[in-house]
Amino acid sequence: MRLPQFKPNIAGAGAGAATPLDARMVKTGFDPATYRLNLLLHSLISSGRLAQARALFDQMPHRNNAFSLNRMLSGYSRSGQLSAAHHLFLSSPPHLRDAVTWTVMIGAFASAPGARASDAVSLFRDMLREGVAPDRVTVATVLNLPPASGGTAAAIIIASLHPFALKLGLLHSNVVVCNTLLDAYCKHGLLAAARRVFQEMPHRDSVTYNAMMMGCSKEGSHAEALDLFAAMRRKGLAATRFTFSTVLTVATGVGDLCLGRQVHGLVARATSSNVFVNNSLLDFYSKCDCLDEMKKLFHEMIERDNVSYNVMIAGYAWNRCASIVLRLFREMQSLSFDRQALPYASLLSVAGSVPHIGIGKQIHAQLVLLGLSSEDLVGNALIDMYSKCGMLDAAKTNFINKNDKTGVSWTAMITGCVQNGQQEEALQLFCGMRRAGLSPDRATFSSTIKASSNLAMIGLGRQLHSYLIRSGHMSSVFSGSALLDMYTKCGCLDEALQTFDEMPERNSISWNAVISAYAHYGQAKNAIKMFEGMLCYGFKPDSVTFLSVLSACSHNGLAEECMKYFELMEYEYGISPWKEHYSCVIDTLGRVGRFDKVQEMLGEMPFEDDPIIWSSILHSCRTHGNQDLARVAAEKLFSMGSTDATPYVILSNIFAKAGKWEDAAGVKKIMRDRGLRKETGYSWVEVKHKVYSFSSNDQTNPMITEIKDELERLYKEMDKQGYKPDTSCTLQQVDDDIKLESLKYHSERLAIAFALINTPPGTPIRVMKNLSACVDCHSAIKMMSKIVNRDIIVRDSSRFHHFKDGFCSCGDYW
């Protein structure tokens, strides 16, 4: 190629003029030929003719010129030709690669699509190894790398830039670089280092405070973030939209409705209509369940964007307002928003929470047509939707077909397995996630801990607790709440309460969890005391809170208190009762024999008949011998097409207990004709990190002889202390000897005897049971706890029973 002649226009450049052309002349060593060629190279690159520019560069006699090299690299990187830029960079002589050269390549990798920012980190490390000192542009470029760019390695790089910034004198002269370093520390979770930079900064502006506040907010140091906001206000620094957004994030995190409203007032006085800030306010009201205020603000907004609609749809989706969500979605579709920006993930969430598989499949079809089904966010939402709709196989298919399985994908699948009762598979997935090299987050731990809770595997739960501490997630309020729930379900109330006491921060979920813990143990007075404490600390009770309080009242038969909190929820806090709230109240009234009030509540309830409600009524009828209402309740359950044999068994037992053997036999015949069988009772106990399961009169355990011998020893001691078996529990027309024999080897007794043989004296015994404990077993276990001087905790299908010194925590009321 013949080099073209190019004469630059330098007319009018006076002596000593600091023009860009003069700068180029200096960088070429005052070589006019190279200077002219660089001008031509610049022209070709600027006009996008990179092939011609490269041909010119390759034939330049002074191509070993850093300025020309940097121009060519910059041209490639701006046009997205990263591989060409990288190849040219690697083939260039090392002595030509100055700080600008390295910075151009680091910036190119950092801005490249995909996960190339980690390559930028590696490139910066190579730069240091070659002895090239970074300049202020390099420092700013590397500091702006995203947090996910290199994990721990990236964080180390960020820390290593601090001394370079000091050496260059940037931390005392350049507030922009200081803010960039501060922001980088915060983004990478290095808050202690960020605090040091903040304290050492001679000058701070709004950006400084905003970055520090956001870092504190992300770490959960909400009080510190608010102190920074107050200091910023005292200094007279103007609050920006990012300031307001951060403070609203803090207000959301602590559930401080008053603070959020104050910020709303500041926004109204300080700024004109700003869609970014208004969207933050919408998000705050949405997450605080203030739907009326969210709706009012939305309608007052002069400008709305796709984020506004997304927040509204997410808020209504969380509160199960499916019809409003669909209306907003149709409205959003009618506007000129990009279809790819529509809130498909929120709509899938609605379809899962209703659940409505028809809507979910329609949205899935739209995503396939738009080519969005493989995107990470909607792909994870599809896994969640199918899981919640009970289609676990479809959820697994979407999970398997994902090309890039992120931590969120694994967590969604783990959670789906837990929701569908596949606890063992959830734990296997957790192990698979770890093998894939992905670190669990607080949501992953929450679901995995729930799996161990449902399996009542206290050993595994404690291992996860240790893992949480090592991984640094123990400070998370979500992890703490999950642990609290795990200890509760595994029969470790003391450890659950200790977890609550040690939580550095609590939210409404934490309070709900501890109230629920007391409810499960039938300690209604403590549950109510915790409810009052929650109010004293300024937390607003929600539907779940009241459900726990009502459940506690139900377990203790506190009808008056139950009605009091039911009315408080509806009239004082404006919370519309769920079907579950009505179920608790009806169950409580039934337990104390207030069947007239039960009928009244059924008439007031704005829901369809529910099998759970009629089952609780049927259980109450068994307790109080109400045969007439029992027959009505059983017929209601029969008409609902339930395949559960429990109502047949209960009705048959009610008749048998009253001596109406023909009626009892008739119910059993109907049950047999319909092909229904009574659910087999199982009990299981964990010994040395292994779970052992037993059925009634189980003969499969290798230690069954020793187990029966242990029970016989206990029965002799119990007989001396006046124990009399309650044979009415068998309700069969057989002689007393057979009745006595059938009682002796109920599943929970076998599990307790096995644990007694295989655990040290004084160790608490925790037994889980899938059905409700019978009256005789309850009496027998009370005496066993006294004889063996052990705490025996039994979780049956409805509650925990803590047996100690011959007494039960339920007060013989269950």
Short mmCIF file of N, CA, C and O in Angstrom, two decimals, residues 446 449 474 476-488 499-500 503 505-514:
data_model
loop_
_atom_site.label_atom_id
_atom_site.label_comp_id
_atom_site.label_asym_id
_atom_site.label_seq_id
_atom_site.Cartn_x
_atom_site.Cartn_y
_atom_site.Cartn_z
N SER A 446 -32.18 -19.57 53.52
CA SER A 446 -33.53 -19.58 54.09
C SER A 446 -34.31 -20.81 53.63
O SER A 446 -34.93 -21.51 54.43
N ILE A 449 -32.60 -24.12 54.98
CA ILE A 449 -32.91 -24.29 56.40
C ILE A 449 -34.35 -24.75 56.57
O ILE A 449 -34.66 -25.58 57.43
N MET A 474 -24.83 -14.35 58.78
CA MET A 474 -25.54 -14.46 60.06
C MET A 474 -26.20 -13.14 60.45
O MET A 474 -27.20 -13.12 61.16
N SER A 476 -27.77 -11.20 58.55
CA SER A 476 -28.98 -10.98 57.76
C SER A 476 -30.22 -11.30 58.58
O SER A 476 -30.32 -12.35 59.21
N VAL A 477 -31.16 -10.38 58.57
CA VAL A 477 -32.40 -10.58 59.31
C VAL A 477 -33.18 -11.77 58.76
O VAL A 477 -33.88 -12.47 59.49
N PHE A 478 -33.04 -12.02 57.45
CA PHE A 478 -33.75 -13.14 56.83
C PHE A 478 -33.17 -14.48 57.27
O PHE A 478 -33.90 -15.42 57.56
N SER A 479 -31.84 -14.55 57.33
CA SER A 479 -31.19 -15.78 57.79
C SER A 479 -31.54 -16.06 59.24
O SER A 479 -31.83 -17.20 59.63
N GLY A 480 -31.52 -15.00 60.06
CA GLY A 480 -31.86 -15.17 61.47
C GLY A 480 -33.28 -15.66 61.65
O GLY A 480 -33.56 -16.53 62.48
N SER A 481 -34.20 -15.10 60.86
CA SER A 481 -35.61 -15.52 60.95
C SER A 481 -35.78 -16.97 60.52
O SER A 481 -36.57 -17.71 61.11
N ALA A 482 -35.03 -17.38 59.48
CA ALA A 482 -35.12 -18.77 59.02
C ALA A 482 -34.59 -19.73 60.08
O ALA A 482 -35.17 -20.80 60.32
N LEU A 483 -33.50 -19.35 60.74
CA LEU A 483 -32.95 -20.18 61.82
C LEU A 483 -33.94 -20.28 62.98
O LEU A 483 -34.13 -21.35 63.56
N LEU A 484 -34.54 -19.15 63.30
CA LEU A 484 -35.54 -19.14 64.38
C LEU A 484 -36.66 -20.13 64.08
O LEU A 484 -37.06 -20.93 64.93
N ASP A 485 -37.12 -20.10 62.84
CA ASP A 485 -38.20 -21.01 62.43
C ASP A 485 -37.73 -22.46 62.47
O ASP A 485 -38.48 -23.35 62.88
N MET A 486 -36.46 -22.70 62.06
CA MET A 486 -35.93 -24.07 62.04
C MET A 486 -35.86 -24.64 63.46
O MET A 486 -36.31 -25.77 63.71
N TYR A 487 -35.31 -23.86 64.38
CA TYR A 487 -35.23 -24.35 65.76
C TYR A 487 -36.62 -24.59 66.35
O TYR A 487 -36.82 -25.53 67.12
N THR A 488 -37.56 -23.75 65.98
CA THR A 488 -38.93 -23.93 66.45
C THR A 488 -39.50 -25.25 65.98
O THR A 488 -40.04 -26.05 66.76
N THR A 499 -31.84 -17.34 69.41
CA THR A 499 -31.56 -16.79 68.09
C THR A 499 -32.22 -15.42 67.93
O THR A 499 -31.61 -14.47 67.42
N PHE A 500 -33.46 -15.32 68.38
CA PHE A 500 -34.18 -14.04 68.30
C PHE A 500 -33.48 -12.98 69.14
O PHE A 500 -33.29 -11.85 68.69
N MET A 503 -30.24 -11.62 67.47
CA MET A 503 -30.31 -10.99 66.14
C MET A 503 -29.93 -9.52 66.26
O MET A 503 -30.53 -8.78 67.04
N GLU A 505 -30.40 -7.22 64.18
CA GLU A 505 -31.48 -6.40 63.64
C GLU A 505 -32.70 -7.27 63.43
O GLU A 505 -32.59 -8.45 63.11
N ARG A 506 -33.87 -6.70 63.64
CA ARG A 506 -35.12 -7.45 63.48
C ARG A 506 -36.06 -6.68 62.58
O ARG A 506 -36.01 -5.45 62.52
N ASN A 507 -36.90 -7.42 61.90
CA ASN A 507 -37.97 -6.78 61.14
C ASN A 507 -39.27 -7.50 61.47
O ASN A 507 -39.33 -8.34 62.37
N SER A 508 -40.33 -7.18 60.75
CA SER A 508 -41.63 -7.78 61.05
C SER A 508 -41.60 -9.30 60.88
O SER A 508 -42.30 -10.03 61.58
N ILE A 509 -40.76 -9.79 59.94
CA ILE A 509 -40.65 -11.24 59.72
C ILE A 509 -40.09 -11.92 60.98
O ILE A 509 -40.56 -12.99 61.38
N SER A 510 -39.09 -11.28 61.60
CA SER A 510 -38.50 -11.84 62.82
C SER A 510 -39.53 -11.91 63.94
O SER A 510 -39.65 -12.94 64.63
N TRP A 511 -40.27 -10.82 64.11
CA TRP A 511 -41.29 -10.80 65.16
C TRP A 511 -42.38 -11.83 64.87
O TRP A 511 -42.85 -12.52 65.78
N ASN A 512 -42.78 -11.93 63.60
CA ASN A 512 -43.78 -12.94 63.24
C ASN A 512 -43.29 -14.34 63.57
O ASN A 512 -44.05 -15.20 64.04
N ALA A 513 -41.99 -14.58 63.31
CA ALA A 513 -41.43 -15.91 63.55
C ALA A 513 -41.44 -16.28 65.03
O ALA A 513 -41.78 -17.41 65.41
N VAL A 514 -41.10 -15.32 65.90
CA VAL A 514 -41.06 -15.64 67.34
C VAL A 514 -42.47 -15.76 67.90
O VAL A 514 -42.74 -16.59 68.78
#
